[in-house]
Amino acid sequence: MAYDEELAARIRAAVGAAAGPSGYREIRMFGGLCWTVNTHMAVGAGEDDLMVHVGTDGVEDALSLGARRATMGERTMGGVVLVAAADLPDPASLDAWVAPAVARALARPAKTRSARKGTR
């Protein structure tokens, strides 16, 4: 899966603004991009979609706002929705999805590194 470079640049700017001095990490995965804040996935870019981590409690509200369920193969990704780039025509519409996802990631405790399997 390739991702839309223009959409990725817009997401990058929105995540940077929302995360502020906390910063973010951009990770390539599965042919797309993922932005983590405070060690938690906030949003991603894949094909022509914004992927948003809304949590299992936020899926129904997100669907009512025009998002669709995110799937990987035949598996539905829990707590993650997709928003078509066409539904994000301006910075405000993108920020409406990105800012809450970043705030959600910032509100959670940071993950700690665990020991690798098979090592002592």
GROMACS .gro file of N, CA, C and O in nm:
model
  480
    1MET      N    1   0.085  -0.118   0.000
    1MET     CA    2   0.000   0.000   0.000
    1MET      C    3   0.090   0.123   0.000
    1MET      O    4   0.176   0.137   0.084
    2ALA      N    5   0.069   0.211  -0.095
    2ALA     CA    6   0.140   0.338  -0.099
    2ALA      C    7   0.056   0.443  -0.027
    2ALA      O    8  -0.062   0.421  -0.002
    3TYR      N    9   0.118   0.555   0.002
    3TYR     CA   10   0.041   0.661   0.067
    3TYR      C   11   0.052   0.788  -0.015
    3TYR      O   12   0.144   0.807  -0.094
    4ASP      N   13  -0.042   0.876   0.004
    4ASP     CA   14  -0.050   1.004  -0.066
    4ASP      C   15   0.048   1.101   0.001
    4ASP      O   16   0.031   1.137   0.118
    5GLU      N   17   0.150   1.143  -0.073
    5GLU     CA   18   0.255   1.231  -0.018
    5GLU      C   19   0.198   1.365   0.028
    5GLU      O   20   0.241   1.418   0.130
    6GLU      N   21   0.104   1.419  -0.048
    6GLU     CA   22   0.045   1.548  -0.009
    6GLU      C   23  -0.033   1.535   0.121
    6GLU      O   24  -0.022   1.618   0.210
    7LEU      N   25  -0.112   1.429   0.132
    7LEU     CA   26  -0.186   1.405   0.256
    7LEU      C   27  -0.089   1.384   0.371
    7LEU      O   28  -0.110   1.438   0.481
    8ALA      N   29   0.018   1.309   0.349
    8ALA     CA   30   0.116   1.285   0.455
    8ALA      C   31   0.178   1.416   0.504
    8ALA      O   32   0.197   1.435   0.624
    9ALA      N   33   0.209   1.507   0.412
    9ALA     CA   34   0.266   1.636   0.452
    9ALA      C   35   0.167   1.716   0.535
    9ALA      O   36   0.204   1.780   0.635
   10ARG      N   37   0.040   1.712   0.497
   10ARG     CA   38  -0.063   1.782   0.574
   10ARG      C   39  -0.079   1.722   0.713
   10ARG      O   40  -0.092   1.794   0.813
   11ILE      N   41  -0.076   1.588   0.720
   11ILE     CA   42  -0.089   1.520   0.850
   11ILE      C   43   0.031   1.555   0.938
   11ILE      O   44   0.017   1.586   1.056
   12ARG      N   45   0.150   1.551   0.880
   12ARG     CA   46   0.274   1.581   0.953
   12ARG      C   47   0.264   1.719   1.019
   12ARG      O   48   0.297   1.736   1.136
   13ALA      N   49   0.218   1.817   0.943
   13ALA     CA   50   0.205   1.953   0.997
   13ALA      C   51   0.101   1.958   1.108
   13ALA      O   52   0.122   2.023   1.211
   14ALA      N   53  -0.011   1.889   1.088
   14ALA     CA   54  -0.118   1.890   1.189
   14ALA      C   55  -0.074   1.820   1.317
   14ALA      O   56  -0.103   1.866   1.427
   15VAL      N   57  -0.003   1.707   1.303
   15VAL     CA   58   0.046   1.636   1.422
   15VAL      C   59   0.148   1.722   1.495
   15VAL      O   60   0.145   1.733   1.618
   16GLY      N   61   0.238   1.785   1.422
   16GLY     CA   62   0.338   1.871   1.484
   16GLY      C   63   0.274   1.984   1.563
   16GLY      O   64   0.315   2.015   1.675
   17ALA      N   65   0.172   2.046   1.505
   17ALA     CA   66   0.102   2.155   1.574
   17ALA      C   67   0.028   2.105   1.698
   17ALA      O   68   0.033   2.168   1.804
   18ALA      N   69  -0.037   1.990   1.686
   18ALA     CA   70  -0.114   1.936   1.798
   18ALA      C   71  -0.024   1.883   1.910
   18ALA      O   72  -0.055   1.898   2.028
   19ALA      N   73   0.088   1.821   1.873
   19ALA     CA   74   0.177   1.763   1.974
   19ALA      C   75   0.263   1.870   2.042
   19ALA      O   76   0.303   1.853   2.157
   20GLY      N   77   0.289   1.978   1.973
   20GLY     CA   78   0.369   2.086   2.030
   20GLY      C   79   0.506   2.037   2.075
   20GLY      O   80   0.568   1.953   2.010
   21PRO      N   81   0.551   2.087   2.189
   21PRO     CA   82   0.685   2.052   2.236
   21PRO      C   83   0.700   1.904   2.274
   21PRO      O   84   0.811   1.854   2.283
   22SER      N   85   0.590   1.834   2.291
   22SER     CA   86   0.598   1.690   2.321
   22SER      C   87   0.657   1.615   2.203
   22SER      O   88   0.716   1.509   2.219
   23GLY      N   89   0.635   1.667   2.082
   23GLY     CA   90   0.690   1.606   1.963
   23GLY      C   91   0.618   1.479   1.922
   23GLY      O   92   0.519   1.438   1.984
   24TYR      N   93   0.667   1.421   1.815
   24TYR     CA   94   0.608   1.300   1.761
   24TYR      C   95   0.716   1.217   1.695
   24TYR      O   96   0.827   1.264   1.673
   25ARG      N   97   0.681   1.095   1.662
   25ARG     CA   98   0.770   1.006   1.588
   25ARG      C   99   0.695   0.957   1.465
   25ARG      O  100   0.579   0.918   1.476
   26GLU      N  101   0.760   0.962   1.351
   26GLU     CA  102   0.700   0.917   1.226
   26GLU      C  103   0.762   0.783   1.190
   26GLU      O  104   0.884   0.770   1.186
   27ILE      N  105   0.678   0.684   1.165
   27ILE     CA  106   0.725   0.548   1.140
   27ILE      C  107   0.664   0.496   1.009
   27ILE      O  108   0.543   0.508   0.988
   28ARG      N  109   0.746   0.440   0.925
   28ARG     CA  110   0.696   0.373   0.804
   28ARG      C  111   0.651   0.233   0.843
   28ARG      O  112   0.725   0.160   0.907
   29MET      N  113   0.529   0.199   0.805
   29MET     CA  114   0.483   0.062   0.830
   29MET      C  115   0.378   0.022   0.727
   29MET      O  116   0.291   0.100   0.691
   30PHE      N  117   0.393  -0.101   0.680
   30PHE     CA  118   0.300  -0.161   0.585
   30PHE      C  119   0.277  -0.073   0.463
   30PHE      O  120   0.167  -0.066   0.410
   31GLY      N  121   0.380  -0.003   0.417
   31GLY     CA  122   0.369   0.081   0.299
   31GLY      C  123   0.306   0.217   0.326
   31GLY      O  124   0.293   0.298   0.235
   32GLY      N  125   0.268   0.242   0.448
   32GLY     CA  126   0.210   0.371   0.485
   32GLY      C  127   0.296   0.438   0.590
   32GLY      O  128   0.411   0.401   0.611
   33LEU      N  129   0.241   0.538   0.654
   33LEU     CA  130   0.310   0.609   0.761
   33LEU      C  131   0.223   0.610   0.885
   33LEU      O  132   0.101   0.612   0.875
   34CYS      N  133   0.287   0.613   1.000
   34CYS     CA  134   0.218   0.620   1.128
   34CYS      C  135   0.286   0.727   1.211
   34CYS      O  136   0.409   0.738   1.211
   35TRP      N  137   0.209   0.807   1.282
   35TRP     CA  138   0.266   0.907   1.372
   35TRP      C  139   0.231   0.867   1.515
   35TRP      O  140   0.114   0.844   1.547
   36THR      N  141   0.333   0.854   1.597
   36THR     CA  142   0.312   0.823   1.737
   36THR      C  143   0.344   0.946   1.821
   36THR      O  144   0.434   1.024   1.788
   37VAL      N  145   0.270   0.961   1.927
   37VAL     CA  146   0.291   1.069   2.022
   37VAL      C  147   0.292   1.004   2.159
   37VAL      O  148   0.205   0.923   2.191
   38ASN      N  149   0.395   1.034   2.237
   38ASN     CA  150   0.405   0.976   2.371
   38ASN      C  151   0.404   0.823   2.363
   38ASN      O  152   0.344   0.756   2.445
   39THR      N  153   0.466   0.768   2.262
   39THR     CA  154   0.481   0.624   2.235
   39THR      C  155   0.353   0.555   2.188
   39THR      O  156   0.352   0.434   2.172
   40HIS      N  157   0.246   0.628   2.163
   40HIS     CA  158   0.118   0.570   2.122
   40HIS      C  159   0.081   0.618   1.982
   40HIS      O  160   0.098   0.735   1.948
   41MET      N  161   0.026   0.526   1.902
   41MET     CA  162  -0.019   0.564   1.769
   41MET      C  163  -0.132   0.665   1.780
   41MET      O  164  -0.227   0.645   1.856
   42ALA      N  165  -0.120   0.774   1.705
   42ALA     CA  166  -0.227   0.874   1.702
   42ALA      C  167  -0.298   0.867   1.567
   42ALA      O  168  -0.419   0.846   1.561
   43VAL      N  169  -0.222   0.882   1.459
   43VAL     CA  170  -0.278   0.882   1.325
   43VAL      C  171  -0.183   0.816   1.227
   43VAL      O  172  -0.066   0.793   1.259
   44GLY      N  173  -0.234   0.789   1.108
   44GLY     CA  174  -0.151   0.731   1.003
   44GLY      C  175  -0.201   0.775   0.868
   44GLY      O  176  -0.307   0.836   0.854
   45ALA      N  177  -0.121   0.744   0.766
   45ALA     CA  178  -0.157   0.774   0.627
   45ALA      C  179  -0.139   0.647   0.546
   45ALA      O  180  -0.035   0.582   0.553
   46GLY      N  181  -0.241   0.611   0.473
   46GLY     CA  182  -0.235   0.496   0.385
   46GLY      C  183  -0.322   0.519   0.265
   46GLY      O  184  -0.434   0.567   0.277
   47GLU      N  185  -0.269   0.490   0.148
   47GLU     CA  186  -0.340   0.514   0.021
   47GLU      C  187  -0.395   0.656   0.022
   47GLU      O  188  -0.319   0.751   0.031
   48ASP      N  189  -0.525   0.674   0.018
   48ASP     CA  190  -0.586   0.808   0.018
   48ASP      C  191  -0.668   0.831   0.144
   48ASP      O  192  -0.771   0.898   0.140
   49ASP      N  193  -0.619   0.777   0.256
   49ASP     CA  194  -0.695   0.786   0.381
   49ASP      C  195  -0.609   0.835   0.496
   49ASP      O  196  -0.490   0.806   0.504
   50LEU      N  197  -0.676   0.902   0.587
   50LEU     CA  198  -0.621   0.932   0.719
   50LEU      C  199  -0.668   0.819   0.810
   50LEU      O  200  -0.787   0.788   0.814
   51MET      N  201  -0.577   0.755   0.879
   51MET     CA  202  -0.609   0.652   0.976
   51MET      C  203  -0.604   0.719   1.114
   51MET      O  204  -0.507   0.786   1.145
   52VAL      N  205  -0.710   0.702   1.192
   52VAL     CA  206  -0.719   0.771   1.320
   52VAL      C  207  -0.746   0.672   1.432
   52VAL      O  208  -0.841   0.593   1.424
   53HIS      N  209  -0.664   0.679   1.538
   53HIS     CA  210  -0.690   0.596   1.656
   53HIS      C  211  -0.789   0.673   1.743
   53HIS      O  212  -0.756   0.778   1.798
   54VAL      N  213  -0.911   0.623   1.750
   54VAL     CA  214  -1.017   0.687   1.828
   54VAL      C  215  -1.049   0.609   1.955
   54VAL      O  216  -1.129   0.654   2.038
   55GLY      N  217  -0.992   0.490   1.970
   55GLY     CA  218  -1.024   0.404   2.083
   55GLY      C  219  -1.156   0.333   2.059
   55GLY      O  220  -1.239   0.379   1.981
   56THR      N  221  -1.173   0.221   2.125
   56THR     CA  222  -1.297   0.144   2.103
   56THR      C  223  -1.420   0.224   2.142
   56THR      O  224  -1.527   0.206   2.083
   57ASP      N  225  -1.405   0.314   2.238
   57ASP     CA  226  -1.518   0.395   2.282
   57ASP      C  227  -1.551   0.509   2.185
   57ASP      O  228  -1.656   0.571   2.196
   58GLY      N  229  -1.464   0.536   2.088
   58GLY     CA  230  -1.488   0.646   1.996
   58GLY      C  231  -1.527   0.605   1.855
   58GLY      O  232  -1.554   0.690   1.771
   59VAL      N  233  -1.533   0.475   1.830
   59VAL     CA  234  -1.560   0.428   1.694
   59VAL      C  235  -1.699   0.470   1.645
   59VAL      O  236  -1.713   0.523   1.535
   60GLU      N  237  -1.801   0.449   1.724
   60GLU     CA  238  -1.938   0.480   1.679
   60GLU      C  239  -1.954   0.629   1.649
   60GLU      O  240  -2.015   0.665   1.547
   61ASP      N  241  -1.898   0.716   1.734
   61ASP     CA  242  -1.905   0.860   1.707
   61ASP      C  243  -1.832   0.893   1.578
   61ASP      O  244  -1.879   0.974   1.497
   62ALA      N  245  -1.715   0.833   1.557
   62ALA     CA  246  -1.636   0.858   1.436
   62ALA      C  247  -1.713   0.813   1.312
   62ALA      O  248  -1.714   0.883   1.210
   63LEU      N  249  -1.777   0.698   1.321
   63LEU     CA  250  -1.855   0.649   1.207
   63LEU      C  251  -1.971   0.744   1.174
   63LEU      O  252  -2.002   0.768   1.057
   64SER      N  253  -2.031   0.801   1.277
   64SER     CA  254  -2.142   0.894   1.255
   64SER      C  255  -2.094   1.024   1.190
   64SER      O  256  -2.174   1.097   1.131
   65LEU      N  257  -1.964   1.052   1.199
   65LEU     CA  258  -1.907   1.173   1.138
   65LEU      C  259  -1.851   1.146   0.998
   65LEU      O  260  -1.787   1.233   0.939
   66GLY      N  261  -1.871   1.025   0.947
   66GLY     CA  262  -1.831   0.995   0.811
   66GLY      C  263  -1.709   0.906   0.796
   66GLY      O  264  -1.669   0.875   0.684
   67ALA      N  265  -1.648   0.864   0.906
   67ALA     CA  266  -1.535   0.771   0.897
   67ALA      C  267  -1.587   0.632   0.864
   67ALA      O  268  -1.708   0.607   0.869
   68ARG      N  269  -1.496   0.544   0.831
   68ARG     CA  270  -1.534   0.404   0.810
   68ARG      C  271  -1.437   0.317   0.889
   68ARG      O  272  -1.328   0.359   0.924
   69ARG      N  273  -1.480   0.196   0.917
   69ARG     CA  274  -1.397   0.103   0.995
   69ARG      C  275  -1.269   0.070   0.920
   69ARG      O  276  -1.270   0.052   0.798
   70ALA      N  277  -1.160   0.062   0.992
   70ALA     CA  278  -1.031   0.024   0.932
   70ALA      C  279  -1.018  -0.127   0.937
   70ALA      O  280  -1.048  -0.190   1.039
   71THR      N  281  -0.977  -0.184   0.825
   71THR     CA  282  -0.957  -0.328   0.821
   71THR      C  283  -0.816  -0.357   0.768
   71THR      O  284  -0.759  -0.279   0.693
   72MET      N  285  -0.763  -0.469   0.809
   72MET     CA  286  -0.638  -0.520   0.758
   72MET      C  287  -0.667  -0.661   0.714
   72MET      O  288  -0.691  -0.749   0.799
   73GLY      N  289  -0.673  -0.682   0.584
   73GLY     CA  290  -0.721  -0.810   0.533
   73GLY      C  291  -0.868  -0.821   0.565
   73GLY      O  292  -0.946  -0.733   0.533
   74GLU      N  293  -0.905  -0.926   0.635
   74GLU     CA  294  -1.045  -0.943   0.674
   74GLU      C  295  -1.069  -0.906   0.820
   74GLU      O  296  -1.179  -0.917   0.870
   75ARG      N  297  -0.965  -0.860   0.887
   75ARG     CA  298  -0.974  -0.827   1.030
   75ARG      C  299  -1.002  -0.678   1.048
   75ARG      O  300  -0.936  -0.593   0.990
   76THR      N  301  -1.103  -0.647   1.129
   76THR     CA  302  -1.133  -0.508   1.164
   76THR      C  303  -1.038  -0.465   1.274
   76THR      O  304  -1.020  -0.535   1.374
   77MET      N  305  -0.977  -0.350   1.256
   77MET     CA  306  -0.883  -0.297   1.355
   77MET      C  307  -0.963  -0.227   1.465
   77MET      O  308  -1.032  -0.129   1.437
   78GLY      N  309  -0.953  -0.276   1.585
   78GLY     CA  310  -1.027  -0.218   1.696
   78GLY      C  311  -0.980  -0.078   1.730
   78GLY      O  312  -0.862  -0.052   1.742
   79GLY      N  313  -1.074   0.013   1.743
   79GLY     CA  314  -1.042   0.148   1.787
   79GLY      C  315  -0.979   0.237   1.681
   79GLY      O  316  -0.933   0.346   1.711
   80VAL      N  317  -0.976   0.191   1.556
   80VAL     CA  318  -0.914   0.267   1.447
   80VAL      C  319  -1.015   0.284   1.334
   80VAL      O  320  -1.084   0.189   1.298
   81VAL      N  321  -1.020   0.406   1.280
   81VAL     CA  322  -1.110   0.435   1.168
   81VAL      C  323  -1.031   0.501   1.056
   81VAL      O  324  -0.920   0.550   1.077
   82LEU      N  325  -1.091   0.502   0.937
   82LEU     CA  326  -1.032   0.567   0.821
   82LEU      C  327  -1.121   0.683   0.777
   82LEU      O  328  -1.244   0.672   0.778
   83VAL      N  329  -1.055   0.792   0.738
   83VAL     CA  330  -1.126   0.908   0.685
   83VAL      C  331  -1.066   0.936   0.548
   83VAL      O  332  -0.944   0.951   0.535
   84ALA      N  333  -1.149   0.942   0.446
   84ALA     CA  334  -1.103   0.966   0.310
   84ALA      C  335  -1.041   1.105   0.298
   84ALA      O  336  -1.093   1.203   0.354
   85ALA      N  337  -0.930   1.113   0.225
   85ALA     CA  338  -0.864   1.242   0.204
   85ALA      C  339  -0.961   1.343   0.142
   85ALA      O  340  -0.954   1.462   0.173
   86ALA      N  341  -1.051   1.297   0.058
   86ALA     CA  342  -1.149   1.386  -0.005
   86ALA      C  343  -1.240   1.453   0.098
   86ALA      O  344  -1.296   1.559   0.072
   87ASP      N  345  -1.252   1.392   0.216
   87ASP     CA  346  -1.335   1.449   0.323
   87ASP      C  347  -1.255   1.543   0.414
   87ASP      O  348  -1.306   1.587   0.517
   88LEU      N  349  -1.130   1.572   0.374
   88LEU     CA  350  -1.042   1.659   0.453
   88LEU      C  351  -0.992   1.774   0.364
   88LEU      O  352  -0.872   1.787   0.341
   89PRO      N  353  -1.083   1.857   0.315
   89PRO     CA  354  -1.044   1.957   0.216
   89PRO      C  355  -0.960   2.073   0.268
   89PRO      O  356  -0.893   2.141   0.191
   90ASP      N  357  -0.961   2.096   0.399
   90ASP     CA  358  -0.889   2.212   0.452
   90ASP      C  359  -0.825   2.176   0.586
   90ASP      O  360  -0.853   2.071   0.644
   91PRO      N  361  -0.738   2.264   0.635
   91PRO     CA  362  -0.670   2.235   0.762
   91PRO      C  363  -0.766   2.212   0.880
   91PRO      O  364  -0.741   2.126   0.963
   92ALA      N  365  -0.875   2.284   0.885
   92ALA     CA  366  -0.968   2.268   0.997
   92ALA      C  367  -1.030   2.129   1.000
   92ALA      O  368  -1.046   2.069   1.107
   93SER      N  369  -1.066   2.077   0.882
   93SER     CA  370  -1.128   1.945   0.878
   93SER      C  371  -1.027   1.836   0.918
   93SER      O  372  -1.063   1.739   0.983
   94LEU      N  373  -0.901   1.853   0.880
   94LEU     CA  374  -0.796   1.759   0.920
   94LEU      C  375  -0.769   1.770   1.069
   94LEU      O  376  -0.761   1.669   1.139
   95ASP      N  377  -0.756   1.892   1.119
   95ASP     CA  378  -0.730   1.914   1.262
   95ASP      C  379  -0.840   1.856   1.351
   95ASP      O  380  -0.813   1.812   1.462
   96ALA      N  381  -0.964   1.857   1.301
   96ALA     CA  382  -1.076   1.803   1.378
   96ALA      C  383  -1.056   1.654   1.410
   96ALA      O  384  -1.109   1.605   1.509
   97TRP      N  385  -0.981   1.584   1.326
   97TRP     CA  386  -0.951   1.443   1.350
   97TRP      C  387  -0.817   1.424   1.421
   97TRP      O  388  -0.805   1.342   1.511
   98VAL      N  389  -0.717   1.502   1.380
   98VAL     CA  390  -0.581   1.483   1.432
   98VAL      C  391  -0.569   1.530   1.577
   98VAL      O  392  -0.512   1.458   1.661
   99ALA      N  393  -0.619   1.646   1.609
   99ALA     CA  394  -0.602   1.702   1.744
   99ALA      C  395  -0.656   1.609   1.853
   99ALA      O  396  -0.586   1.584   1.952
  100PRO      N  397  -0.778   1.556   1.841
  100PRO     CA  398  -0.826   1.464   1.945
  100PRO      C  399  -0.743   1.335   1.955
  100PRO      O  400  -0.723   1.282   2.064
  101ALA      N  401  -0.694   1.286   1.841
  101ALA     CA  402  -0.612   1.164   1.843
  101ALA      C  403  -0.481   1.190   1.914
  101ALA      O  404  -0.433   1.106   1.992
  102VAL      N  405  -0.420   1.305   1.890
  102VAL     CA  406  -0.295   1.341   1.957
  102VAL      C  407  -0.321   1.361   2.107
  102VAL      O  408  -0.245   1.313   2.191
  103ALA      N  409  -0.429   1.429   2.141
  103ALA     CA  410  -0.463   1.450   2.282
  103ALA      C  411  -0.485   1.316   2.353
  103ALA      O  412  -0.442   1.298   2.467
  104ARG      N  413  -0.548   1.224   2.285
  104ARG     CA  414  -0.571   1.090   2.342
  104ARG      C  415  -0.438   1.021   2.370
  104ARG      O  416  -0.418   0.960   2.474
  105ALA      N  417  -0.344   1.030   2.276
  105ALA     CA  418  -0.212   0.968   2.294
  105ALA      C  419  -0.135   1.034   2.407
  105ALA      O  420  -0.067   0.967   2.485
  106LEU      N  421  -0.145   1.166   2.417
  106LEU     CA  422  -0.074   1.238   2.523
  106LEU      C  423  -0.131   1.207   2.662
  106LEU      O  424  -0.059   1.212   2.761
  107ALA      N  425  -0.259   1.175   2.668
  107ALA     CA  426  -0.325   1.149   2.797
  107ALA      C  427  -0.289   1.012   2.855
  107ALA      O  428  -0.309   0.989   2.975
  108ARG      N  429  -0.237   0.924   2.772
  108ARG     CA  430  -0.203   0.788   2.819
  108ARG      C  431  -0.060   0.786   2.871
  108ARG      O  432   0.025   0.860   2.821
  109PRO      N  433  -0.032   0.699   2.967
  109PRO     CA  434   0.107   0.687   3.013
  109PRO      C  435   0.194   0.630   2.902
  109PRO      O  436   0.150   0.545   2.825
  110ALA      N  437   0.316   0.681   2.892
  110ALA     CA  438   0.408   0.632   2.790
  110ALA      C  439   0.439   0.485   2.812
  110ALA      O  440   0.448   0.438   2.926
  111LYS      N  441   0.456   0.413   2.701
  111LYS     CA  442   0.494   0.272   2.710
  111LYS      C  443   0.642   0.264   2.747
  111LYS      O  444   0.721   0.350   2.710
  112THR      N  445   0.677   0.159   2.818
  112THR     CA  446   0.818   0.136   2.850
  112THR      C  447   0.868   0.020   2.767
  112THR      O  448   0.791  -0.069   2.729
  113ARG      N  449   0.995   0.020   2.738
  113ARG     CA  450   1.054  -0.091   2.662
  113ARG      C  451   1.057  -0.215   2.749
  113ARG      O  452   1.101  -0.212   2.862
  114SER      N  453   1.012  -0.324   2.693
  114SER     CA  454   1.019  -0.451   2.766
  114SER      C  455   1.133  -0.532   2.708
  114SER      O  456   1.178  -0.510   2.597
  115ALA      N  457   1.176  -0.629   2.784
  115ALA     CA  458   1.286  -0.714   2.738
  115ALA      C  459   1.240  -0.794   2.616
  115ALA      O  460   1.126  -0.834   2.605
  116ARG      N  461   1.331  -0.816   2.523
  116ARG     CA  462   1.299  -0.896   2.407
  116ARG      C  463   1.277  -1.038   2.446
  116ARG      O  464   1.339  -1.090   2.540
  117LYS      N  465   1.188  -1.104   2.372
  117LYS     CA  466   1.164  -1.246   2.399
  117LYS      C  467   1.292  -1.324   2.375
  117LYS      O  468   1.364  -1.299   2.279
  118GLY      N  469   1.320  -1.418   2.462
  118GLY     CA  470   1.436  -1.504   2.445
  118GLY      C  471   1.565  -1.445   2.498
  118GLY      O  472   1.669  -1.506   2.485
  119THR      N  473   1.559  -1.325   2.557
  119THR     CA  474   1.680  -1.267   2.615
  119THR      C  475   1.663  -1.256   2.765
  119THR      O  476   1.554  -1.257   2.818
  120ARG      N  477   1.775  -1.246   2.831
  120ARG     CA  478   1.769  -1.232   2.977
  120ARG      C  479   1.829  -1.103   3.021
  120ARG      O  480   1.907  -1.042   2.967
   0.00000   0.00000   0.00000
